[in-house]
Amino acid sequence: LPPPRSAILDRVHGCAGVLSLLTDTMDAAVMEAAGPQLRVISNLAVGVNNIDLAAAEARGVAVGHTPDVLTESTADLAFALLISAARRMGEATTAVKAGQWKTWDPLGFIGADLMGATLGVVGMGRIGRALARRCHGGWKMKVLYAGGRPAPGDGLNDAVSVDLETLLTQSDFVSVHVPLTPQTRHLFDAAAFARMKASAIFINTARGPIHDQKALHHALVSGEIAGAGLDVTDPEPMDAGDPLLTLDNCIVLPHIGSGTRSSRDAMSRIAAENLIAGVLGRPLPFSPL
Ligand code: DGY
């Protein structure tokens, strides 16, 4: 389990480098507790919302992260959630385990088609592009995006840049790939879900607080949207009694987007290289600053 805050504040004292997980808050108080010899905070994640970047910059503390090496694994998981939610795999598996598979039912677990559907990517960065490549190249989906842009070689020349409202109203699948910042916190609120199609599916593999969880629950219960696939929740870990877990149309995974052997190996190596470079006073191989 993550060390308690008091243990971090205590143990960081005198350190030149800190290797942090996304579950560790690295704010000004931690940097203060470390002392002036602190040179680097190396995060074992691409996302750095757990680190106060402004405080680090102000103190001349370098910050490391682990981009690129988890792009494909996280896009795979976003796609897995998308197809699982569309084809109702979570509730179908639960039914089999509960002994409810009595016959082949022509109307059993009817789901949504992927082929030719419209994908809305909120945040066309590394992972958003990788998901769009899968959906457009493999499933011939029309791709809309808000924020960021495809790169040459993505095969996404037909992707259309739209405003968020257009994306929400026109997409069959909405997948979010923006970093968590004060601007993106609760980007998916009641108003955003209300704009989406009643048949739409919402996917979040980025950070939980980007969606308002109460609003998402309401949207799923009231039929404002058809389903959701989440790899991230607010808070994490999700409480086992969370009302979202009672819903058939919501699949929740425990933040495993980058959880493949090669991604986690590479993330670990990069985090170590960032840490060592920082302690030695050299430029970090990968820094968000
Ligand atoms: C990250 O790297 O930010 C993911 O959330 C965990 O791999």
Tab-separated table of C-alpha atoms and ligand atoms in Angstrom:
chain	number	residue	atom	x	y	z
A	1	LEU	CA	0.000	0.000	0.000
A	2	PRO	CA	1.161	3.585	-0.547
A	3	PRO	CA	3.137	5.007	2.362
A	4	PRO	CA	1.096	7.323	4.588
A	5	ARG	CA	1.716	11.010	4.097
A	6	SER	CA	3.490	11.246	7.463
A	7	ALA	CA	5.945	8.517	6.387
A	8	ILE	CA	6.706	10.309	3.101
A	9	LEU	CA	7.283	13.611	4.899
A	10	ASP	CA	9.525	11.874	7.377
A	11	ARG	CA	11.514	9.568	5.070
A	12	VAL	CA	12.074	12.087	2.276
A	13	HIS	CA	14.250	14.201	4.556
A	14	GLY	CA	17.784	14.468	3.185
A	15	CYS	CA	17.034	12.694	-0.122
A	16	ALA	CA	18.548	13.915	-3.394
A	17	GLY	CA	16.076	11.882	-5.461
A	18	VAL	CA	12.596	10.481	-4.976
A	19	LEU	CA	10.980	7.701	-6.997
A	20	SER	CA	7.236	8.292	-6.759
A	21	LEU	CA	4.172	6.338	-7.821
A	22	LEU	CA	1.020	8.050	-9.062
A	23	THR	CA	-0.480	7.311	-5.635
A	24	ASP	CA	2.091	9.548	-3.893
A	25	THR	CA	1.335	13.255	-3.644
A	26	MET	CA	4.515	15.215	-4.281
A	27	ASP	CA	3.648	18.757	-3.314
A	28	ALA	CA	5.545	21.752	-1.962
A	29	ALA	CA	5.369	20.391	1.598
A	30	VAL	CA	7.126	17.169	0.542
A	31	MET	CA	9.801	19.141	-1.325
A	32	GLU	CA	10.208	21.351	1.714
A	33	ALA	CA	10.503	18.313	3.979
A	34	ALA	CA	13.156	16.840	1.680
A	35	GLY	CA	15.366	19.883	1.934
A	36	PRO	CA	17.436	21.969	-0.489
A	37	GLN	CA	19.533	19.019	-1.722
A	38	LEU	CA	16.480	17.481	-3.457
A	39	ARG	CA	17.327	17.329	-7.172
A	40	VAL	CA	14.775	15.074	-8.796
A	41	ILE	CA	11.354	13.487	-8.460
A	42	SER	CA	11.010	10.564	-10.863
A	43	ASN	CA	7.420	9.388	-11.366
A	44	LEU	CA	6.694	5.805	-12.419
A	45	ALA	CA	3.914	7.018	-14.726
A	46	VAL	CA	3.433	9.263	-17.720
A	47	GLY	CA	0.813	11.322	-15.875
A	48	VAL	CA	2.213	13.780	-13.351
A	49	ASN	CA	-0.943	15.170	-11.732
A	50	ASN	CA	0.338	13.891	-8.367
A	51	ILE	CA	3.300	16.288	-8.598
A	52	ASP	CA	3.159	20.037	-8.078
A	53	LEU	CA	5.140	20.981	-11.180
A	54	ALA	CA	5.190	24.694	-10.374
A	55	ALA	CA	6.623	24.008	-6.909
A	56	ALA	CA	9.256	21.716	-8.432
A	57	GLU	CA	10.224	24.292	-11.042
A	58	ALA	CA	10.408	27.052	-8.443
A	59	ARG	CA	12.835	24.930	-6.398
A	60	GLY	CA	14.873	23.742	-9.392
A	61	VAL	CA	13.770	20.152	-8.782
A	62	ALA	CA	13.732	18.103	-12.000
A	63	VAL	CA	10.671	15.947	-12.695
A	64	GLY	CA	10.754	12.704	-14.661
A	65	HIS	CA	7.957	10.644	-16.228
A	66	THR	CA	7.592	7.640	-18.546
A	67	PRO	CA	5.961	8.543	-21.883
A	68	ASP	CA	5.711	6.467	-25.099
A	69	VAL	CA	6.412	3.034	-23.626
A	70	LEU	CA	2.842	2.633	-22.350
A	71	THR	CA	1.030	4.176	-25.310
A	72	GLU	CA	0.129	0.947	-27.119
A	73	SER	CA	-0.732	-1.030	-23.985
A	74	THR	CA	-3.028	1.721	-22.713
A	75	ALA	CA	-4.679	2.131	-26.126
A	76	ASP	CA	-5.226	-1.648	-26.190
A	77	LEU	CA	-7.002	-1.441	-22.863
A	78	ALA	CA	-9.127	1.520	-23.985
A	79	PHE	CA	-10.144	-0.523	-27.013
A	80	ALA	CA	-10.807	-3.569	-24.820
A	81	LEU	CA	-13.134	-1.482	-22.646
A	82	LEU	CA	-14.813	-0.057	-25.730
A	83	ILE	CA	-15.596	-3.451	-27.265
A	84	SER	CA	-16.442	-4.997	-23.869
A	85	ALA	CA	-18.947	-2.260	-23.095
A	86	ALA	CA	-20.368	-2.317	-26.633
A	87	ARG	CA	-20.875	-6.108	-26.548
A	88	ARG	CA	-21.915	-6.168	-22.860
A	89	MET	CA	-19.208	-8.679	-21.983
A	90	GLY	CA	-19.148	-7.829	-18.269
A	91	GLU	CA	-22.821	-8.533	-17.674
A	92	ALA	CA	-22.779	-11.554	-20.009
A	93	THR	CA	-19.898	-13.138	-18.066
A	94	THR	CA	-21.667	-12.428	-14.790
A	95	ALA	CA	-24.799	-14.138	-16.122
A	96	VAL	CA	-22.827	-17.253	-17.134
A	97	LYS	CA	-21.183	-17.434	-13.698
A	98	ALA	CA	-24.598	-17.051	-12.034
A	99	GLY	CA	-25.991	-20.043	-13.948
A	100	GLN	CA	-28.317	-17.857	-16.024
A	101	TRP	CA	-27.221	-19.219	-19.417
A	102	LYS	CA	-30.259	-21.375	-20.192
A	103	THR	CA	-30.330	-21.334	-23.974
A	104	TRP	CA	-29.171	-19.499	-27.104
A	105	ASP	CA	-31.362	-16.427	-27.045
A	106	PRO	CA	-31.929	-14.453	-30.276
A	107	LEU	CA	-32.375	-11.305	-28.191
A	108	GLY	CA	-29.804	-12.069	-25.514
A	109	PHE	CA	-27.237	-9.379	-24.703
A	110	ILE	CA	-27.785	-7.419	-27.897
A	111	GLY	CA	-24.988	-4.880	-28.172
A	112	ALA	CA	-23.681	-2.076	-30.344
A	113	ASP	CA	-21.811	-2.433	-33.636
A	114	LEU	CA	-18.273	-1.121	-33.877
A	115	MET	CA	-17.766	-1.307	-37.631
A	116	GLY	CA	-18.328	2.129	-39.165
A	117	ALA	CA	-19.338	3.758	-35.862
A	118	THR	CA	-18.137	7.222	-34.863
A	119	LEU	CA	-15.322	7.497	-32.325
A	120	GLY	CA	-14.854	10.777	-30.456
A	121	VAL	CA	-11.341	11.212	-29.029
A	122	VAL	CA	-11.035	13.906	-26.393
A	123	GLY	CA	-7.318	14.634	-26.416
A	124	MET	CA	-5.628	13.453	-29.613
A	125	GLY	CA	-2.227	12.941	-27.982
A	126	ARG	CA	-0.098	9.799	-27.942
A	127	ILE	CA	-2.710	7.421	-26.491
A	128	GLY	CA	-5.701	9.063	-28.192
A	129	ARG	CA	-3.956	8.681	-31.553
A	130	ALA	CA	-3.119	5.041	-30.854
A	131	LEU	CA	-6.776	4.297	-30.065
A	132	ALA	CA	-7.915	6.198	-33.157
A	133	ARG	CA	-5.477	4.214	-35.325
A	134	ARG	CA	-6.991	0.956	-34.059
A	135	CYS	CA	-10.591	2.080	-34.519
A	136	HIS	CA	-10.123	3.730	-37.915
A	137	GLY	CA	-7.665	1.244	-39.411
A	138	GLY	CA	-9.304	-1.900	-38.089
A	139	TRP	CA	-12.964	-1.018	-37.632
A	140	LYS	CA	-13.327	1.713	-40.260
A	141	MET	CA	-14.664	4.122	-37.676
A	142	LYS	CA	-15.152	7.776	-38.448
A	143	VAL	CA	-12.921	9.712	-36.049
A	144	LEU	CA	-13.774	13.062	-34.467
A	145	TYR	CA	-11.371	14.699	-32.050
A	146	ALA	CA	-11.235	17.681	-29.736
A	147	GLY	CA	-7.791	18.873	-28.673
A	148	GLY	CA	-4.420	17.707	-29.967
A	149	ARG	CA	-4.039	16.407	-33.511
A	150	PRO	CA	-3.035	13.268	-35.427
A	151	ALA	CA	0.541	12.932	-36.632
A	152	PRO	CA	1.678	12.177	-40.171
A	153	GLY	CA	1.793	8.412	-40.543
A	154	ASP	CA	-1.192	7.779	-38.253
A	155	GLY	CA	-3.414	7.113	-41.272
A	156	LEU	CA	-5.936	9.518	-39.771
A	157	ASN	CA	-6.159	12.050	-42.588
A	158	ASP	CA	-9.960	11.779	-42.516
A	159	ALA	CA	-10.185	12.494	-38.787
A	160	VAL	CA	-12.144	15.687	-38.154
A	161	SER	CA	-11.272	18.292	-35.536
A	162	VAL	CA	-14.458	19.497	-33.824
A	163	ASP	CA	-15.436	21.348	-30.683
A	164	LEU	CA	-16.267	19.279	-27.623
A	165	GLU	CA	-20.002	19.848	-27.941
A	166	THR	CA	-20.066	18.533	-31.528
A	167	LEU	CA	-17.955	15.553	-30.511
A	168	LEU	CA	-20.313	14.709	-27.647
A	169	THR	CA	-23.470	14.948	-29.714
A	170	GLN	CA	-22.156	12.997	-32.732
A	171	SER	CA	-20.007	10.197	-31.291
A	172	ASP	CA	-21.050	6.601	-30.633
A	173	PHE	CA	-17.973	6.095	-28.471
A	174	VAL	CA	-16.333	8.897	-26.500
A	175	SER	CA	-12.860	8.145	-25.165
A	176	VAL	CA	-10.953	10.590	-23.005
A	177	HIS	CA	-7.165	10.977	-23.220
A	178	VAL	CA	-6.340	14.323	-21.620
A	179	PRO	CA	-4.111	14.871	-18.591
A	180	LEU	CA	-5.792	15.741	-15.289
A	181	THR	CA	-5.426	19.481	-14.699
A	182	PRO	CA	-7.655	22.078	-13.011
A	183	GLN	CA	-9.126	22.700	-16.511
A	184	THR	CA	-10.001	19.051	-17.192
A	185	ARG	CA	-11.311	18.149	-13.704
A	186	HIS	CA	-14.979	17.202	-14.172
A	187	LEU	CA	-14.778	17.951	-17.894
A	188	PHE	CA	-17.359	15.171	-18.097
A	189	ASP	CA	-20.083	16.584	-15.874
A	190	ALA	CA	-23.872	16.268	-15.977
A	191	ALA	CA	-24.102	18.702	-18.892
A	192	ALA	CA	-21.524	16.766	-20.936
A	193	PHE	CA	-23.252	13.411	-20.413
A	194	ALA	CA	-26.619	15.004	-21.245
A	195	ARG	CA	-25.237	16.045	-24.661
A	196	MET	CA	-24.162	12.516	-25.571
A	197	LYS	CA	-26.301	10.089	-27.602
A	198	ALA	CA	-28.519	7.732	-25.577
A	199	SER	CA	-26.692	4.898	-27.372
A	200	ALA	CA	-23.215	6.294	-26.611
A	201	ILE	CA	-20.490	4.619	-24.575
A	202	PHE	CA	-18.036	6.592	-22.429
A	203	ILE	CA	-14.465	5.330	-21.944
A	204	ASN	CA	-11.971	6.760	-19.451
A	205	THR	CA	-8.442	5.347	-19.230
A	206	ALA	CA	-6.860	8.703	-18.299
A	207	ARG	CA	-7.654	9.910	-14.765
A	208	GLY	CA	-10.807	9.406	-12.681
A	209	PRO	CA	-11.478	13.019	-11.664
A	210	ILE	CA	-11.876	13.968	-15.345
A	211	HIS	CA	-15.400	12.597	-14.997
A	212	ASP	CA	-17.865	13.544	-12.274
A	213	GLN	CA	-18.697	10.112	-10.935
A	214	LYS	CA	-22.127	11.038	-9.536
A	215	ALA	CA	-23.075	12.580	-12.874
A	216	LEU	CA	-21.829	9.462	-14.679
A	217	HIS	CA	-23.919	7.247	-12.404
A	218	HIS	CA	-26.986	9.363	-13.115
A	219	ALA	CA	-26.335	9.279	-16.861
A	220	LEU	CA	-26.032	5.473	-16.822
A	221	VAL	CA	-29.096	4.901	-14.644
A	222	SER	CA	-31.328	7.364	-16.451
A	223	GLY	CA	-30.392	6.093	-19.899
A	224	GLU	CA	-28.748	9.358	-20.945
A	225	ILE	CA	-25.892	7.185	-22.185
A	226	ALA	CA	-25.803	3.425	-22.833
A	227	GLY	CA	-22.641	2.347	-21.078
A	228	ALA	CA	-19.227	3.136	-19.668
A	229	GLY	CA	-15.847	1.488	-19.438
A	230	LEU	CA	-13.533	2.862	-16.775
A	231	ASP	CA	-9.930	2.005	-15.983
A	232	VAL	CA	-9.740	4.975	-13.633
A	233	THR	CA	-12.109	6.151	-10.912
A	234	ASP	CA	-12.489	8.934	-8.391
A	235	PRO	CA	-11.336	8.089	-5.790
A	236	GLU	CA	-8.930	5.246	-6.402
A	237	PRO	CA	-9.244	2.588	-5.278
A	238	MET	CA	-12.999	2.549	-5.861
A	239	ASP	CA	-14.969	1.556	-2.778
A	240	ALA	CA	-16.498	-1.914	-3.189
A	241	GLY	CA	-19.859	-0.365	-2.229
A	242	ASP	CA	-19.717	2.287	-4.963
A	243	PRO	CA	-23.114	2.503	-6.722
A	244	LEU	CA	-21.399	2.291	-10.143
A	245	LEU	CA	-20.454	-1.300	-9.322
A	246	THR	CA	-24.131	-2.263	-9.091
A	247	LEU	CA	-24.753	-1.275	-12.723
A	248	ASP	CA	-24.775	-3.819	-15.542
A	249	ASN	CA	-23.810	-1.166	-18.070
A	250	CYS	CA	-20.581	-0.071	-16.375
A	251	ILE	CA	-17.295	-1.972	-16.535
A	252	VAL	CA	-14.637	-0.948	-14.008
A	253	LEU	CA	-11.000	-2.044	-14.071
A	254	PRO	CA	-8.395	-1.225	-11.379
A	255	HIS	CA	-6.148	1.202	-13.324
A	256	ILE	CA	-4.297	-1.442	-15.363
A	257	GLY	CA	-3.914	0.430	-18.680
A	258	SER	CA	-0.134	0.163	-18.801
A	259	GLY	CA	-0.134	-3.276	-17.211
A	260	THR	CA	1.773	-5.357	-19.742
A	261	ARG	CA	5.172	-6.885	-19.140
A	262	SER	CA	6.995	-4.753	-21.703
A	263	SER	CA	5.330	-1.480	-20.683
A	264	ARG	CA	5.956	-1.914	-16.980
A	265	ASP	CA	9.542	-3.095	-17.588
A	266	ALA	CA	10.238	-0.073	-19.785
A	267	MET	CA	8.512	2.321	-17.370
A	268	SER	CA	10.667	0.973	-14.541
A	269	ARG	CA	13.851	1.355	-16.564
A	270	ILE	CA	13.016	4.923	-17.616
A	271	ALA	CA	12.034	5.900	-14.080
A	272	ALA	CA	15.373	4.591	-12.824
A	273	GLU	CA	17.289	6.401	-15.599
A	274	ASN	CA	15.443	9.646	-14.844
A	275	LEU	CA	16.208	9.268	-11.148
A	276	ILE	CA	19.912	8.572	-11.666
A	277	ALA	CA	20.322	11.398	-14.186
A	278	GLY	CA	18.613	13.813	-11.805
A	279	VAL	CA	20.714	12.815	-8.823
A	280	LEU	CA	23.847	13.260	-10.955
A	281	GLY	CA	22.640	16.695	-12.049
A	282	ARG	CA	22.266	15.667	-15.706
A	283	PRO	CA	19.296	16.410	-17.990
A	284	LEU	CA	16.552	13.812	-17.545
A	285	PRO	CA	15.869	11.495	-20.509
A	286	PHE	CA	12.105	12.149	-20.095
A	287	SER	CA	10.676	15.172	-18.334
A	288	PRO	CA	7.282	16.871	-18.639
A	289	LEU	CA	8.841	20.238	-17.704
B	1	DGY	C1	0.326	6.628	-16.160
B	1	DGY	O1	1.443	6.247	-16.505
B	1	DGY	O2	0.046	7.815	-15.991
B	1	DGY	C2	-0.736	5.575	-15.989
B	1	DGY	O3	-1.875	6.043	-15.436
B	1	DGY	C3	-0.205	4.373	-15.255
B	1	DGY	O4	0.645	3.724	-16.113
